[in-house]
Tab-separated table of C-alpha atoms in Angstrom:
chain	number	residue	atom	x	y	z
A	1	MET	CA	86.111	91.148	121.015
A	2	GLY	CA	88.996	88.704	120.520
A	3	ASP	CA	89.090	84.941	120.727
A	4	VAL	CA	92.204	83.781	122.573
A	5	ARG	CA	92.989	81.277	119.800
A	6	LEU	CA	92.651	83.878	117.058
A	7	ILE	CA	94.924	86.310	118.909
A	8	ALA	CA	97.436	83.511	119.536
A	9	GLN	CA	97.428	82.797	115.821
A	10	LEU	CA	98.014	86.482	115.086
A	11	ILE	CA	100.997	86.571	117.453
A	12	ALA	CA	102.365	83.411	115.836
A	13	ALA	CA	102.021	85.027	112.412
A	14	ALA	CA	103.919	88.084	113.658
A	15	ARG	CA	106.742	85.728	114.639
A	16	GLY	CA	106.638	83.948	111.272
A	17	ASP	CA	105.150	80.730	112.660
A	18	ALA	CA	101.791	80.761	110.854
A	19	ARG	CA	101.243	80.731	107.113
A	20	PRO	CA	98.883	83.298	105.571
A	21	VAL	CA	95.586	82.139	104.116
A	22	PHE	CA	93.870	84.069	101.336
A	23	TRP	CA	90.389	83.470	99.963
A	24	PRO	CA	90.049	83.946	96.147
A	25	GLN	CA	87.029	86.013	95.133
A	26	PRO	CA	84.974	85.814	91.914
A	27	ASP	CA	86.507	89.077	90.652
A	28	GLY	CA	90.038	87.651	90.924
A	29	THR	CA	91.030	89.494	94.088
A	30	LEU	CA	92.324	87.834	97.263
A	31	VAL	CA	90.941	88.480	100.770
A	32	ASP	CA	93.090	87.879	103.849
A	33	ALA	CA	91.196	85.221	105.820
A	34	ALA	CA	92.604	86.565	109.092
A	35	ARG	CA	90.862	89.931	108.638
A	36	PRO	CA	88.026	89.689	106.123
A	37	GLU	CA	86.245	92.754	107.525
A	38	VAL	CA	89.369	94.941	107.385
A	39	ASP	CA	90.072	94.479	103.667
A	40	PRO	CA	86.775	93.187	102.213
A	41	ALA	CA	87.636	94.605	98.781
A	42	GLY	CA	90.620	92.281	98.571
A	43	LEU	CA	93.988	92.725	96.894
A	44	PRO	CA	94.830	92.210	93.234
A	45	ASP	CA	97.368	89.347	93.396
A	46	LEU	CA	99.244	87.005	95.736
A	47	ALA	CA	102.468	89.023	95.771
A	48	THR	CA	100.660	92.209	96.778
A	49	ALA	CA	98.536	90.437	99.376
A	50	THR	CA	101.567	88.708	100.923
A	51	ALA	CA	103.647	91.907	101.047
A	52	TYR	CA	100.734	93.858	102.545
A	53	ARG	CA	100.202	91.265	105.262
A	54	GLN	CA	103.900	91.049	106.075
A	55	ALA	CA	104.103	94.815	106.547
A	56	HIS	CA	101.311	94.616	109.131
A	57	LEU	CA	102.933	91.701	110.944
A	58	THR	CA	106.326	93.406	111.095
A	59	ALA	CA	104.751	96.539	112.602
A	60	LEU	CA	102.800	94.413	115.085
A	61	ALA	CA	105.893	92.507	116.241
A	62	ARG	CA	107.780	95.776	116.729
A	63	LEU	CA	104.897	97.280	118.728
A	64	LEU	CA	104.568	94.226	120.978
A	65	ALA	CA	108.311	94.215	121.633
A	66	GLU	CA	108.005	97.778	123.000
A	67	THR	CA	104.830	97.209	125.060
A	68	GLU	CA	104.919	96.911	128.846
A	69	THR	CA	101.264	95.987	129.469
A	70	LEU	CA	98.967	94.425	126.884
A	71	VAL	CA	95.229	94.691	127.584
A	72	LEU	CA	93.225	91.977	125.836
A	73	PRO	CA	89.409	92.117	125.898
A	74	LEU	CA	88.366	88.518	125.226
A	75	GLY	CA	85.160	86.923	124.012
A	76	THR	CA	83.953	83.859	122.165
A	77	PRO	CA	82.927	85.017	118.678
A	78	ALA	CA	81.954	82.437	116.089
A	79	LEU	CA	85.034	81.244	114.188
A	80	LEU	CA	85.596	79.039	111.181
A	81	ALA	CA	88.058	76.144	111.534
A	82	ASP	CA	90.257	75.063	108.616
A	83	PRO	CA	89.967	71.250	108.743
A	84	ASP	CA	93.287	70.818	106.919
A	85	GLY	CA	95.547	73.514	108.375
A	86	GLY	CA	94.020	73.614	111.857
A	87	GLN	CA	93.842	77.435	111.929
A	88	VAL	CA	90.761	79.438	112.918
A	89	PHE	CA	89.409	82.522	111.182
A	90	PRO	CA	86.695	85.140	111.782
A	91	ARG	CA	83.367	84.466	110.164
A	92	PRO	CA	83.417	86.649	106.997
A	93	PRO	CA	80.675	89.054	105.889
A	94	ALA	CA	77.981	87.494	103.739
A	95	THR	CA	79.246	89.479	100.738
A	96	LEU	CA	82.517	87.500	100.624
A	97	LEU	CA	83.100	84.058	99.160
A	98	ALA	CA	84.637	81.776	101.791
A	99	PRO	CA	85.235	78.023	102.129
A	100	ASP	CA	82.487	75.922	103.653
A	101	TRP	CA	84.417	75.234	106.840
A	102	PRO	CA	82.824	74.080	110.097
A	103	GLU	CA	82.484	76.327	113.136
A	104	ALA	CA	85.363	76.042	115.607
A	105	ARG	CA	84.615	74.347	118.947
A	106	THR	CA	84.966	76.197	122.225
A	107	THR	CA	85.992	73.786	124.972
A	108	ALA	CA	88.198	74.248	128.032
A	109	ARG	CA	90.948	72.275	126.308
A	110	ASP	CA	90.731	74.441	123.172
A	111	LEU	CA	90.880	77.661	125.206
A	112	ASP	CA	93.761	76.419	127.372
A	113	ALA	CA	95.752	75.418	124.302
A	114	GLY	CA	95.042	78.815	122.728
A	115	PHE	CA	96.190	80.702	125.805
A	116	ALA	CA	99.349	78.586	126.138
A	117	ARG	CA	100.228	79.389	122.537
A	118	LEU	CA	99.369	83.069	123.008
A	119	TRP	CA	101.523	83.430	126.121
A	120	ALA	CA	104.449	81.554	124.590
A	121	GLY	CA	104.331	83.819	121.542
A	122	LEU	CA	104.202	86.986	123.621
A	123	GLN	CA	107.068	85.801	125.833
A	124	ALA	CA	109.170	85.091	122.759
A	125	LEU	CA	108.590	88.641	121.502
A	126	ASN	CA	108.849	90.396	124.872
A	127	PRO	CA	109.703	88.382	128.031
A	128	ALA	CA	108.983	91.353	130.325
A	129	LEU	CA	105.478	91.996	128.954
A	130	ARG	CA	102.539	91.961	131.387
A	131	LEU	CA	99.094	90.831	130.261
A	132	CYS	CA	95.737	92.102	131.520
A	133	LEU	CA	92.751	89.968	130.469
A	134	ILE	CA	89.205	91.320	130.323
A	135	VAL	CA	86.341	88.925	129.615
A	136	LEU	CA	83.594	90.846	127.837
A	137	PRO	CA	79.923	89.993	128.418
A	138	ALA	CA	78.008	87.836	125.990
A	139	PRO	CA	76.193	89.862	123.308
A	140	PRO	CA	72.588	90.874	124.084
A	141	GLY	CA	70.176	88.109	123.162
A	142	ALA	CA	72.990	85.552	122.813
A	143	ARG	CA	72.120	81.874	122.642
A	144	ALA	CA	72.468	79.710	125.729
A	145	GLU	CA	75.518	78.042	124.143
A	146	THR	CA	77.212	81.428	123.674
A	147	ARG	CA	76.509	82.465	127.264
A	148	ALA	CA	77.929	79.155	128.454
A	149	SER	CA	81.067	79.716	126.362
A	150	HIS	CA	81.559	83.152	127.937
A	151	ALA	CA	81.171	81.682	131.423
A	152	LEU	CA	83.739	79.019	130.543
A	153	LEU	CA	86.127	81.682	129.214
A	154	ALA	CA	85.812	83.699	132.440
A	155	ALA	CA	86.643	80.619	134.507
A	156	ARG	CA	89.643	79.747	132.346
A	157	ALA	CA	90.928	83.354	132.373
A	158	ALA	CA	90.864	83.309	136.183
A	159	ASP	CA	92.926	80.096	136.170
A	160	TRP	CA	95.416	81.482	133.635
A	161	ALA	CA	95.965	84.537	135.825
A	162	ARG	CA	96.413	82.446	138.962
A	163	GLY	CA	98.958	80.233	137.253
A	164	THR	CA	101.013	82.883	135.434
A	165	ALA	CA	102.977	85.551	137.300
A	166	GLN	CA	102.724	88.293	134.648
A	167	VAL	CA	99.056	87.716	133.780
A	168	ARG	CA	96.196	89.528	135.506
A	169	HIS	CA	92.439	89.011	135.393
A	170	ASP	CA	90.056	90.958	137.617
A	171	PRO	CA	86.335	89.982	137.604
A	172	VAL	CA	85.508	93.437	139.011
A	173	LEU	CA	86.996	95.024	135.898
A	174	ASP	CA	85.004	92.564	133.770
A	175	ALA	CA	81.821	93.633	135.545
A	176	LEU	CA	82.637	97.336	135.151
A	177	VAL	CA	83.266	97.017	131.424
A	178	GLY	CA	80.169	94.854	131.042
A	179	ARG	CA	78.035	97.442	132.804
A	180	LEU	CA	79.369	100.269	130.650
A	181	LEU	CA	78.690	98.212	127.535
A	182	ALA	CA	75.193	97.131	128.619
A	183	PRO	CA	72.261	98.020	126.303
A	184	GLY	CA	70.844	101.394	127.228
A	185	GLY	CA	74.103	102.501	128.765
A	186	GLU	CA	75.979	105.572	127.620
A	187	ALA	CA	79.374	103.975	127.078
A	188	ASP	CA	81.634	105.912	124.743
A	189	ALA	CA	84.076	103.551	123.032
A	190	ASP	CA	87.033	105.934	123.262
A	191	ARG	CA	86.301	106.820	126.892
A	192	LEU	CA	85.865	103.160	127.781
A	193	ALA	CA	89.172	102.217	126.154
A	194	SER	CA	90.929	105.051	127.997
A	195	LEU	CA	89.339	103.994	131.293
A	196	VAL	CA	90.384	100.362	130.890
A	197	VAL	CA	93.950	101.249	129.915
A	198	ARG	CA	94.346	103.603	132.881
A	199	LEU	CA	92.909	101.043	135.309
A	200	CYS	CA	95.262	98.357	134.025
A	201	GLY	CA	98.086	100.864	134.387
A	202	GLY	CA	97.382	101.231	138.105
A	203	ALA	CA	94.936	104.145	138.286
A	204	ASP	CA	92.415	104.321	141.138
A	205	LEU	CA	88.897	103.319	140.085
A	206	LEU	CA	87.273	105.989	142.293
A	207	ASP	CA	89.381	108.647	140.606
A	208	LEU	CA	88.178	107.606	137.151
A	209	VAL	CA	84.539	106.577	137.331
A	210	ALA	CA	82.158	109.513	136.957
A	211	GLY	CA	80.016	110.124	140.025
A	212	ALA	CA	82.254	108.191	142.403
A	213	ALA	CA	83.546	111.331	144.112
A	214	PRO	CA	81.567	114.341	145.404
A	215	ASP	CA	80.967	117.133	142.934
A	216	ALA	CA	83.613	119.842	143.108
A	217	ASP	CA	80.996	122.450	143.996
A	218	THR	CA	79.575	120.653	147.034
A	219	PRO	CA	80.559	121.832	150.537
A	220	ASP	CA	81.971	118.430	151.417
A	221	ALA	CA	84.222	118.192	148.360
A	222	ALA	CA	87.301	119.777	149.950
A	223	THR	CA	86.919	117.724	153.138
A	224	ASP	CA	86.529	114.538	151.127
A	225	ARG	CA	89.602	115.298	149.019
A	226	LYS	CA	91.666	115.857	152.184
A	227	ARG	CA	90.415	112.621	153.698
A	228	ARG	CA	91.230	110.662	150.561
A	229	ALA	CA	94.635	112.321	150.255
A	230	LYS	CA	95.571	111.060	153.734
A	231	ASP	CA	94.467	107.488	153.053
A	232	PRO	CA	97.703	105.407	153.230
A	233	GLU	CA	96.576	102.957	150.541
A	234	ARG	CA	95.783	105.790	148.148
A	235	ARG	CA	99.109	107.442	148.911
A	236	ALA	CA	100.885	104.184	148.104
A	237	ARG	CA	98.975	103.866	144.826
A	238	ARG	CA	99.772	107.453	143.879
A	239	LYS	CA	103.449	106.818	144.555
A	240	ALA	CA	103.372	103.679	142.394
A	241	ARG	CA	101.656	105.570	139.572
A	242	ALA	CA	104.221	108.359	139.772
A	243	GLU	CA	107.042	105.837	139.554
A	244	ALA	CA	105.354	104.165	136.587
A	245	ARG	CA	105.057	107.506	134.798
A	246	GLY	CA	108.735	108.098	135.479
A	247	LYS	CA	109.510	104.893	133.639
A	248	THR	CA	107.279	105.977	130.720
A	249	ALA	CA	105.270	102.774	131.015
A	250	LYS	CA	103.463	101.751	127.856
A	251	VAL	CA	100.002	100.181	127.997
A	252	MET	CA	98.538	98.696	124.870
A	253	CYS	CA	94.925	97.673	124.313
A	254	GLU	CA	93.714	95.071	121.840
A	255	ASP	CA	92.039	97.808	119.781
A	256	GLU	CA	95.485	99.350	119.227
A	257	LEU	CA	96.886	95.931	118.365
A	258	LEU	CA	94.200	95.337	115.744
A	259	GLU	CA	94.521	98.900	114.454
A	260	ALA	CA	98.243	98.408	114.000
A	261	PHE	CA	97.517	95.163	112.182
A	262	SER	CA	94.980	96.816	109.895
A	263	LYS	CA	97.173	99.671	108.599
C-alpha cells in the first residue's frame, strides 16, 4: 500500500524536484532509500545508482503523461523521516544498514500537505489525468494507532475527492477491496487488481463480482439478463463504457506505477 506523502515524493522525483538519497552499505554498495526492498543488493557506485534511478523516473514520467485514470490504493505504512532533508522513506528490511531516523508522523495536516503536493505534481505532468483513491484496510492485528491513522486517511481522502473535480473516492469500493483482502478470503492479487481497474474505468459492479448474477445454467438466467439489459441506468453505463473503449482509455494502478519504477 502507498503513503500519499511517499507517492507525492515519487512524482516530484519524476519531475526532477526531489534529490535522490542513497544509503551506503558495509560492502561498499549503495541502496536507493526510496525503494530499499526493490534493490536490496544495492549498486556498485554513485554514478551507476544515479543513472539507474533516473532511467526509472524518466519511464515513470512518460507513463504518467499517457495515463487517463490513475488508481492509487493508499495506506499508512510506517515511514522514516529524514530530519535534515524533510523527505520520507519506507522502513528498510532488517538486513540493510539505514540511518537512525525517527518515524514519520501521520496527522491530518501531514496527509493534506502530501496530497496537495501529489496532485500538483500529477497536474504538472498530465493536466487531464483523473485520480481514483482507494483506502486499504489496516493490516490484521494492527495497533490502535495504526487503525486510527487509517480512519483519518479515509476521512481525508473523502474530503480530497469532494474538493477536487478530477479526484474520486468511493467508500463502497474501499469496503469491497477490504473484504476481498480480509484474512481467510480467497482474493487473487491479479484478479483483484483487474477488478479495481475495471470498476474505476466505469464497469458495472454486478457484472464483475462473482455470484452477483444468476448462474448461466439456471432457468431464470435468460429472464434476468433481459431484465437487466432493459434497465435504463445499465444501458447508459454500457453506452459510456463503449465510448470510453472507443477513446482507448488508459487506466493505471499503483502496482503498475511501482512496477514501472522498479524496472
